[in-house]
Short mmCIF file of C-alpha atoms and ligand atoms in Angstrom, two decimals:
data_model
loop_
_atom_site.label_atom_id
_atom_site.label_comp_id
_atom_site.label_asym_id
_atom_site.label_seq_id
_atom_site.Cartn_x
_atom_site.Cartn_y
_atom_site.Cartn_z
CA MET A 1 -24.26 97.91 151.48
CA GLN A 2 -21.68 100.38 150.21
CA LYS A 3 -24.42 102.00 148.10
CA LEU A 4 -26.66 102.32 151.15
CA MET A 5 -23.88 104.04 153.09
CA LYS A 6 -23.36 106.45 150.21
CA THR A 7 -27.06 107.19 150.02
CA ALA A 8 -27.22 107.72 153.77
CA LEU A 9 -24.32 110.16 153.51
CA LEU A 10 -26.02 112.00 150.68
CA LEU A 11 -29.22 112.29 152.65
CA LEU A 12 -27.31 113.56 155.66
CA LEU A 13 -25.44 116.00 153.47
CA SER A 14 -28.63 117.39 151.91
CA GLY A 15 -30.09 117.66 155.40
CA LEU A 16 -27.11 119.71 156.55
CA LEU A 17 -27.07 121.72 153.36
CA PHE A 18 -30.65 122.84 153.69
CA GLY A 19 -30.73 122.99 157.46
CA CYS A 20 -33.59 120.47 157.45
CA GLN A 21 -34.06 120.07 161.16
CA PRO A 22 -37.36 118.25 161.48
CA THR A 23 -39.95 120.71 162.72
CA ALA A 24 -43.34 120.05 164.27
CA LYS A 25 -44.85 120.37 160.79
CA GLU A 26 -42.39 117.99 159.16
CA TYR A 27 -42.67 114.22 159.31
CA HIS A 28 -39.73 112.23 158.06
CA THR A 29 -38.98 108.54 157.72
CA THR A 30 -36.58 106.29 155.82
CA LEU A 31 -37.58 102.89 154.43
CA LEU A 32 -35.35 100.25 152.90
CA SER A 33 -36.70 98.91 149.59
CA PHE A 34 -35.66 98.40 145.95
CA GLY A 35 -32.14 97.87 147.31
CA THR A 36 -31.94 101.48 148.41
CA LEU A 37 -32.99 103.84 151.18
CA ILE A 38 -36.26 105.59 150.44
CA ASP A 39 -36.61 108.88 152.19
CA ILE A 40 -40.18 110.11 152.67
CA THR A 41 -41.08 113.52 154.05
CA PHE A 42 -44.55 114.94 154.65
CA TRP A 43 -45.45 118.49 155.55
CA GLY A 44 -48.39 119.31 157.79
CA VAL A 45 -49.58 115.74 158.45
CA GLU A 46 -50.48 114.49 161.96
CA LYS A 47 -48.00 111.87 163.19
CA ASP A 48 -50.62 109.14 163.74
CA LYS A 49 -52.02 109.58 160.27
CA ALA A 50 -48.53 109.71 158.75
CA ASP A 51 -47.51 106.51 160.58
CA SER A 52 -50.54 104.61 159.32
CA VAL A 53 -50.04 105.77 155.70
CA ILE A 54 -46.35 104.86 155.88
CA LYS A 55 -47.30 101.30 156.89
CA LYS A 56 -49.30 101.00 153.64
CA VAL A 57 -46.44 102.53 151.65
CA GLU A 58 -44.01 100.00 153.12
CA LYS A 59 -46.27 97.10 152.21
CA ASP A 60 -46.73 98.34 148.64
CA LEU A 61 -43.00 98.89 148.19
CA GLN A 62 -42.25 95.39 149.44
CA TYR A 63 -44.75 93.87 147.03
CA MET A 64 -43.49 95.86 144.04
CA HIS A 65 -39.90 94.97 144.81
CA TYR A 66 -40.81 91.28 145.01
CA ALA A 67 -43.07 91.29 141.93
CA TRP A 68 -40.70 93.10 139.57
CA HIS A 69 -37.42 91.57 140.71
CA ALA A 70 -35.24 90.85 137.67
CA TRP A 71 -33.38 87.82 139.01
CA GLN A 72 -35.18 86.44 142.05
CA PRO A 73 -38.14 84.07 141.66
CA GLY A 74 -41.53 85.79 141.57
CA PRO A 75 -44.10 87.13 139.08
CA MET A 76 -41.46 88.68 136.79
CA GLY A 77 -39.42 85.48 136.87
CA ARG A 78 -42.51 83.55 135.77
CA ILE A 79 -43.15 86.01 132.93
CA ASN A 80 -39.55 85.73 131.77
CA THR A 81 -39.73 81.94 131.72
CA LEU A 82 -43.00 81.93 129.76
CA LEU A 83 -41.94 84.62 127.25
CA GLU A 84 -39.31 82.15 126.07
CA THR A 85 -42.04 79.80 124.78
CA THR A 86 -43.31 82.49 122.32
CA ALA A 87 -46.86 81.32 123.20
CA SER A 88 -49.49 83.59 124.71
CA PHE A 89 -50.14 83.44 128.48
CA SER A 90 -51.88 85.39 131.24
CA ALA A 91 -49.73 87.70 133.31
CA ASN A 92 -50.18 89.15 136.76
CA PRO A 93 -51.71 92.65 136.18
CA SER A 94 -49.38 94.25 138.75
CA VAL A 95 -46.44 93.27 136.53
CA LEU A 96 -48.23 93.80 133.25
CA ALA A 97 -48.90 97.51 133.94
CA PRO A 98 -45.22 98.52 134.24
CA ILE A 99 -44.37 96.31 131.24
CA ILE A 100 -46.95 98.15 129.09
CA LYS A 101 -45.51 101.51 130.15
CA ALA A 102 -41.92 100.30 129.66
CA ARG A 103 -42.76 99.08 126.15
CA GLU A 104 -44.15 102.51 125.22
CA LEU A 105 -41.07 104.25 126.65
CA ALA A 106 -38.67 101.87 124.90
CA ILE A 107 -40.28 102.66 121.56
CA SER A 108 -40.16 106.44 122.11
CA SER A 109 -36.46 106.14 123.05
CA ASP A 110 -35.61 104.33 119.78
CA HIS A 111 -34.92 101.31 122.04
CA LEU A 112 -31.94 102.95 123.77
CA PHE A 113 -34.00 102.33 126.90
CA ASN A 114 -34.43 98.61 126.30
CA PRO A 115 -35.60 96.54 129.28
CA ALA A 116 -35.68 93.43 127.04
CA ILE A 117 -31.85 93.06 127.32
CA SER A 118 -31.93 91.25 130.65
CA LYS A 119 -29.64 88.50 129.31
CA LEU A 120 -26.94 91.10 128.50
CA ILE A 121 -27.22 92.72 131.93
CA LYS A 122 -26.87 89.30 133.53
CA LEU A 123 -23.87 88.49 131.33
CA TRP A 124 -22.18 91.66 132.62
CA GLY A 125 -22.69 90.35 136.17
CA PHE A 126 -25.19 92.94 137.39
CA HIS A 127 -27.86 90.40 138.36
CA SER A 128 -26.52 90.14 141.87
CA ASP A 129 -26.74 92.16 145.07
CA GLU A 130 -22.95 92.09 145.17
CA LEU A 131 -21.03 93.99 142.51
CA PRO A 132 -19.20 91.77 139.99
CA LYS A 133 -15.40 91.65 140.18
CA GLY A 134 -14.70 91.03 136.50
CA PRO A 135 -13.27 90.11 134.11
CA PRO A 136 -15.79 91.57 131.64
CA PRO A 137 -17.59 88.99 129.47
CA ALA A 138 -15.97 87.57 126.33
CA ALA A 139 -16.67 89.57 123.15
CA THR A 140 -18.04 86.44 121.45
CA LYS A 141 -20.68 86.03 124.16
CA ILE A 142 -21.75 89.68 123.87
CA LYS A 143 -21.95 89.35 120.09
CA LYS A 144 -24.14 86.28 120.38
CA LEU A 145 -26.66 88.04 122.64
CA LEU A 146 -26.65 91.16 120.44
CA ALA A 147 -27.53 89.05 117.41
CA GLN A 148 -30.65 87.80 119.23
CA ASN A 149 -31.87 91.44 119.06
CA PRO A 150 -34.45 91.35 121.90
CA ARG A 151 -36.72 94.42 121.87
CA MET A 152 -39.89 95.55 123.59
CA ASP A 153 -41.78 95.61 120.30
CA ASP A 154 -41.28 91.82 120.09
CA ILE A 155 -43.90 91.74 122.84
CA THR A 156 -47.64 91.97 122.20
CA ILE A 157 -50.16 92.48 124.98
CA LYS A 158 -53.93 91.98 124.75
CA ASN A 159 -55.91 92.46 127.97
CA VAL A 160 -53.94 90.29 130.43
CA SER A 161 -52.41 88.10 127.70
CA ILE A 162 -48.82 88.63 126.76
CA LYS A 163 -46.42 86.97 124.34
CA SER A 164 -43.09 87.53 122.67
CA ARG A 165 -42.31 86.59 119.09
CA ASN A 166 -38.64 86.54 120.07
CA PRO A 167 -37.68 83.75 122.54
CA HIS A 168 -34.64 85.78 123.66
CA VAL A 169 -36.66 88.61 125.20
CA LYS A 170 -36.09 88.68 128.96
CA LEU A 171 -37.24 91.64 130.99
CA ASP A 172 -35.22 93.66 133.49
CA LEU A 173 -37.23 96.66 134.69
CA GLY A 174 -34.25 98.01 136.69
CA GLY A 175 -34.12 101.16 134.55
CA VAL A 176 -37.72 102.12 135.30
CA ALA A 177 -38.88 100.27 138.45
CA LYS A 178 -37.92 103.02 140.88
CA GLY A 179 -39.83 105.57 138.80
CA TYR A 180 -42.87 103.37 138.48
CA GLY A 181 -42.74 102.55 142.20
CA ILE A 182 -42.43 106.21 143.20
CA GLU A 183 -45.35 107.11 140.93
CA GLN A 184 -47.50 104.44 142.63
CA ILE A 185 -46.50 105.63 146.10
CA ILE A 186 -47.30 109.26 145.26
CA ASN A 187 -50.74 108.15 144.00
CA LEU A 188 -51.30 106.20 147.21
CA LEU A 189 -50.37 109.29 149.28
CA ILE A 190 -52.77 111.47 147.27
CA ASN A 191 -55.54 108.88 147.73
CA HIS A 192 -54.97 109.08 151.49
CA GLY A 193 -55.34 112.83 151.50
CA ILE A 194 -51.64 113.71 151.75
CA ARG A 195 -51.06 116.96 149.87
CA ASN A 196 -47.44 117.86 150.64
CA ALA A 197 -44.82 115.13 150.32
CA ILE A 198 -41.55 114.13 148.74
CA VAL A 199 -40.53 110.51 148.03
CA ASN A 200 -36.80 110.33 147.43
CA ALA A 201 -35.01 107.08 146.53
CA GLY A 202 -31.32 108.01 146.63
CA GLY A 203 -31.78 111.20 144.60
CA ASP A 204 -34.55 109.88 142.31
CA LEU A 205 -37.74 111.52 143.50
CA LYS A 206 -41.16 113.00 143.04
CA ALA A 207 -42.76 115.79 145.06
CA ILE A 208 -46.32 116.95 145.59
CA GLY A 209 -47.29 120.23 147.19
CA ARG A 210 -44.74 122.28 149.12
CA HIS A 211 -42.55 122.28 152.19
CA GLY A 212 -44.62 124.84 154.06
CA GLN A 213 -43.94 128.34 152.76
CA ARG A 214 -41.25 127.22 150.34
CA PRO A 215 -40.94 124.60 147.55
CA TRP A 216 -39.24 121.24 148.19
CA ARG A 217 -35.47 121.46 147.63
CA VAL A 218 -33.04 118.69 146.68
CA GLY A 219 -29.38 118.22 145.79
CA VAL A 220 -28.08 116.79 142.48
CA ARG A 221 -25.12 114.52 143.05
CA ASP A 222 -21.73 115.34 141.56
CA PRO A 223 -20.64 112.32 139.46
CA ASP A 224 -17.00 113.06 140.33
CA ASN A 225 -17.45 113.31 144.05
CA LYS A 226 -19.50 110.54 145.58
CA GLN A 227 -20.54 112.50 148.62
CA GLY A 228 -20.68 115.86 146.88
CA VAL A 229 -23.57 117.86 145.52
CA LEU A 230 -23.14 119.46 142.07
CA ALA A 231 -26.20 121.68 142.24
CA THR A 232 -29.42 122.27 144.12
CA LEU A 233 -32.88 122.36 142.68
CA GLU A 234 -36.32 123.55 143.76
CA VAL A 235 -38.85 120.89 142.87
CA LYS A 236 -42.21 122.13 141.56
CA GLU A 237 -45.48 120.60 142.71
CA GLY A 238 -46.04 117.25 140.99
CA GLU A 239 -42.57 117.14 139.47
CA SER A 240 -40.07 114.26 139.34
CA VAL A 241 -36.27 114.50 139.28
CA PHE A 242 -34.30 111.48 138.06
CA THR A 243 -30.60 110.83 137.55
CA SER A 244 -28.77 108.00 135.80
CA GLY A 245 -25.08 107.87 136.63
CA ASP A 246 -22.10 105.63 135.90
CA TYR A 247 -21.10 105.79 139.57
CA GLU A 248 -24.20 103.99 140.83
CA ARG A 249 -23.13 100.40 140.10
CA PHE A 250 -19.76 99.63 138.55
CA TYR A 251 -16.58 97.62 138.87
CA GLN A 252 -12.97 98.10 137.87
CA PHE A 253 -10.96 95.46 136.11
CA GLU A 254 -7.34 95.99 135.04
CA GLY A 255 -7.73 99.76 135.24
CA GLN A 256 -10.92 99.80 133.18
CA ARG A 257 -14.31 100.83 134.60
CA TYR A 258 -17.45 98.90 133.73
CA HIS A 259 -20.82 100.31 134.80
CA HIS A 260 -24.40 99.03 134.80
CA ILE A 261 -26.02 101.00 131.96
CA ILE A 262 -25.61 98.90 128.85
CA ASP A 263 -25.80 100.32 125.33
CA PRO A 264 -28.17 97.91 123.53
CA ARG A 265 -26.46 98.75 120.20
CA THR A 266 -22.97 97.63 121.27
CA GLY A 267 -23.65 95.31 124.22
CA TYR A 268 -21.06 97.23 126.28
CA PRO A 269 -21.50 99.83 129.05
CA ALA A 270 -22.61 103.09 127.39
CA GLN A 271 -19.71 105.43 126.60
CA GLY A 272 -19.27 109.18 126.86
CA THR A 273 -21.72 110.05 129.66
CA ARG A 274 -21.11 110.35 133.42
CA SER A 275 -24.61 111.37 134.46
CA VAL A 276 -27.96 112.63 133.23
CA THR A 277 -30.42 114.50 135.44
CA LEU A 278 -33.84 115.47 134.16
CA LEU A 279 -37.28 116.68 135.18
CA HIS A 280 -40.70 115.41 134.14
CA ALA A 281 -44.17 115.27 135.67
CA ASN A 282 -44.30 111.48 135.45
CA ALA A 283 -41.69 109.56 137.49
CA THR A 284 -41.81 106.48 135.23
CA THR A 285 -41.12 108.55 132.12
CA ALA A 286 -38.37 110.45 133.95
CA ASP A 287 -36.65 107.22 135.04
CA ALA A 288 -36.72 105.58 131.60
CA ALA A 289 -35.66 108.82 129.90
CA ALA A 290 -32.65 109.29 132.22
CA THR A 291 -31.43 105.80 131.27
CA ALA A 292 -32.17 106.42 127.55
CA LEU A 293 -30.40 109.80 127.41
CA PHE A 294 -27.42 108.34 129.25
CA VAL A 295 -27.13 105.72 126.49
CA ALA A 296 -27.79 108.28 123.72
CA GLY A 297 -24.73 110.19 124.97
CA PRO A 298 -23.44 113.75 124.46
CA LYS A 299 -24.06 113.72 120.68
CA ASP A 300 -27.57 112.28 120.43
CA TRP A 301 -29.41 113.02 123.71
CA GLN A 302 -31.30 116.05 122.38
CA ARG A 303 -33.01 114.00 119.66
CA ILE A 304 -34.13 111.32 122.14
CA ALA A 305 -35.19 113.94 124.71
CA LYS A 306 -37.43 115.53 122.08
CA GLN A 307 -38.97 112.19 121.15
CA MET A 308 -39.66 111.42 124.81
CA GLY A 309 -41.08 114.86 125.59
CA ILE A 310 -38.28 115.86 127.98
CA THR A 311 -37.31 119.54 128.04
CA ALA A 312 -35.32 120.01 131.28
CA VAL A 313 -32.05 118.07 131.10
CA MET A 314 -28.49 118.29 132.42
CA LEU A 315 -25.91 115.84 131.01
CA VAL A 316 -22.35 115.58 132.34
CA ASP A 317 -19.99 113.97 129.83
CA ASP A 318 -16.74 112.08 130.43
CA LYS A 319 -14.69 115.21 129.65
CA GLY A 320 -16.34 117.28 132.34
CA ASN A 321 -18.61 119.22 129.98
CA ILE A 322 -22.06 119.98 131.31
CA TYR A 323 -24.78 120.24 128.66
CA ILE A 324 -27.91 121.92 129.95
CA THR A 325 -31.24 122.93 128.41
CA PRO A 326 -32.42 126.53 128.98
CA GLU A 327 -35.31 125.24 131.12
CA MET A 328 -33.01 123.25 133.39
CA LYS A 329 -30.57 126.19 133.59
CA THR A 330 -33.26 128.39 135.14
CA ARG A 331 -33.98 125.68 137.74
CA VAL A 332 -30.56 124.67 139.13
CA SER A 333 -28.14 126.53 141.36
CA PHE A 334 -24.60 125.21 141.01
CA ILE A 335 -22.55 124.90 144.20
CA THR A 336 -19.46 126.00 142.25
CA PRO A 337 -20.07 127.74 138.89
CA PRO A 338 -18.91 125.20 136.25
CA ASP A 339 -16.45 126.39 133.61
CA LYS A 340 -17.54 123.97 130.88
CA LEU A 341 -21.28 124.70 130.80
CA HIS A 342 -22.96 124.50 127.39
CA VAL A 343 -26.57 125.49 126.80
CA ALA A 344 -28.24 123.02 124.43
CA ILE A 345 -31.74 123.28 123.06
CA VAL A 346 -34.36 120.54 122.80
CA ASP A 347 -36.90 121.92 120.33
P1 AMP B 1 -30.97 103.57 135.88
O1 AMP B 1 -30.13 103.71 137.09
O2 AMP B 1 -32.39 104.00 136.05
O3 AMP B 1 -30.35 104.20 134.67
O4 AMP B 1 -31.12 102.01 135.58
C1 AMP B 1 -30.02 101.16 135.41
C2 AMP B 1 -30.52 99.74 135.42
O5 AMP B 1 -31.36 99.51 134.28
C3 AMP B 1 -29.41 98.70 135.31
O6 AMP B 1 -28.97 98.30 136.59
C4 AMP B 1 -30.08 97.58 134.56
O7 AMP B 1 -30.85 96.78 135.45
C5 AMP B 1 -31.03 98.29 133.63
N1 AMP B 1 -30.46 98.68 132.33
C6 AMP B 1 -29.15 98.74 131.94
N2 AMP B 1 -29.04 99.19 130.69
C7 AMP B 1 -30.31 99.42 130.25
C8 AMP B 1 -30.85 99.89 129.02
N3 AMP B 1 -30.09 100.24 127.99
N4 AMP B 1 -32.20 99.99 128.94
C9 AMP B 1 -33.01 99.65 129.97
N5 AMP B 1 -32.56 99.21 131.15
C10 AMP B 1 -31.22 99.09 131.29
MG1 MG B 2 -33.73 104.99 134.83
#
């Protein structure tokens, strides 16, 4: 609930910031799905048509949320139970498709994006709508799960058959589901003849077309100021903007902060990064890459970005440094010029 309030505030803030008073040409609605508010804006679409398309969008979002849920019963739950047997079985194609994509993205991230570590994420207490209160899990338990070494390349897929050679693989698509969902929704909009739209799930978004005479504009959240905007960005046609941040889901225990992005190499919340924002044409790739670069951290993100084909990145580290690629630098306008801005190349 707290997250929803924050998102609502952010949306309100970006509205104020850009003076987005709905005009006759603008259609705007907010849906609740994937545990977040999803803000959808169309430009130049008749209200009746927009309303009927939004009904379809809502239905699709509901289904995707149900089908991919990491800890509630449903198609993904069934897959997770059957993967444990290490035998081959038929999977629901609507869940198989994101798994195939996630497997490819895990491999190109050197498994820093690793949706097979569901057991670790559960151990940390993040398989709940409520935030955990701590204490953090015992080191022995973390070590045990790490030794099981679940990875996406343990999985093989042939047509609709899937199996895992490792019984400890359990899937949590939380690091990519929003991206995959947004990509599906944008395709649905295009198929219904919508040309100008933005689908924004709490700052993770994809845009098509333009906002009338100007491009779509969005705010990038400041990891140090929950309601604040660090920079603004003009989104090109067909572009996605995704952010992974340590402020999204976390808890404090005895003065220590524990967040929801787990480093699959250590079994602990990834260290050194506060947030990663990046651009890519494909929302699924953007979502997985933001999680992967967050885990890679200030020293290794450029290598992983290159492998994943990401060239516009901004990473804020835990010392307040902002690392930015030349391409991203030309795209953002900082609210306050940062003093610790470092240009870093992904070649
Ligand atoms: P995001 O906000 O896109 O970075 O996704 C964070 C979510 O992805 C978490 O809430 C977990 O469900 C899941 N997750 C955590 N760590 C990882 C990881 N290293 N690789 C893939 N998914 C992860
Ligand atoms: Mg992600």
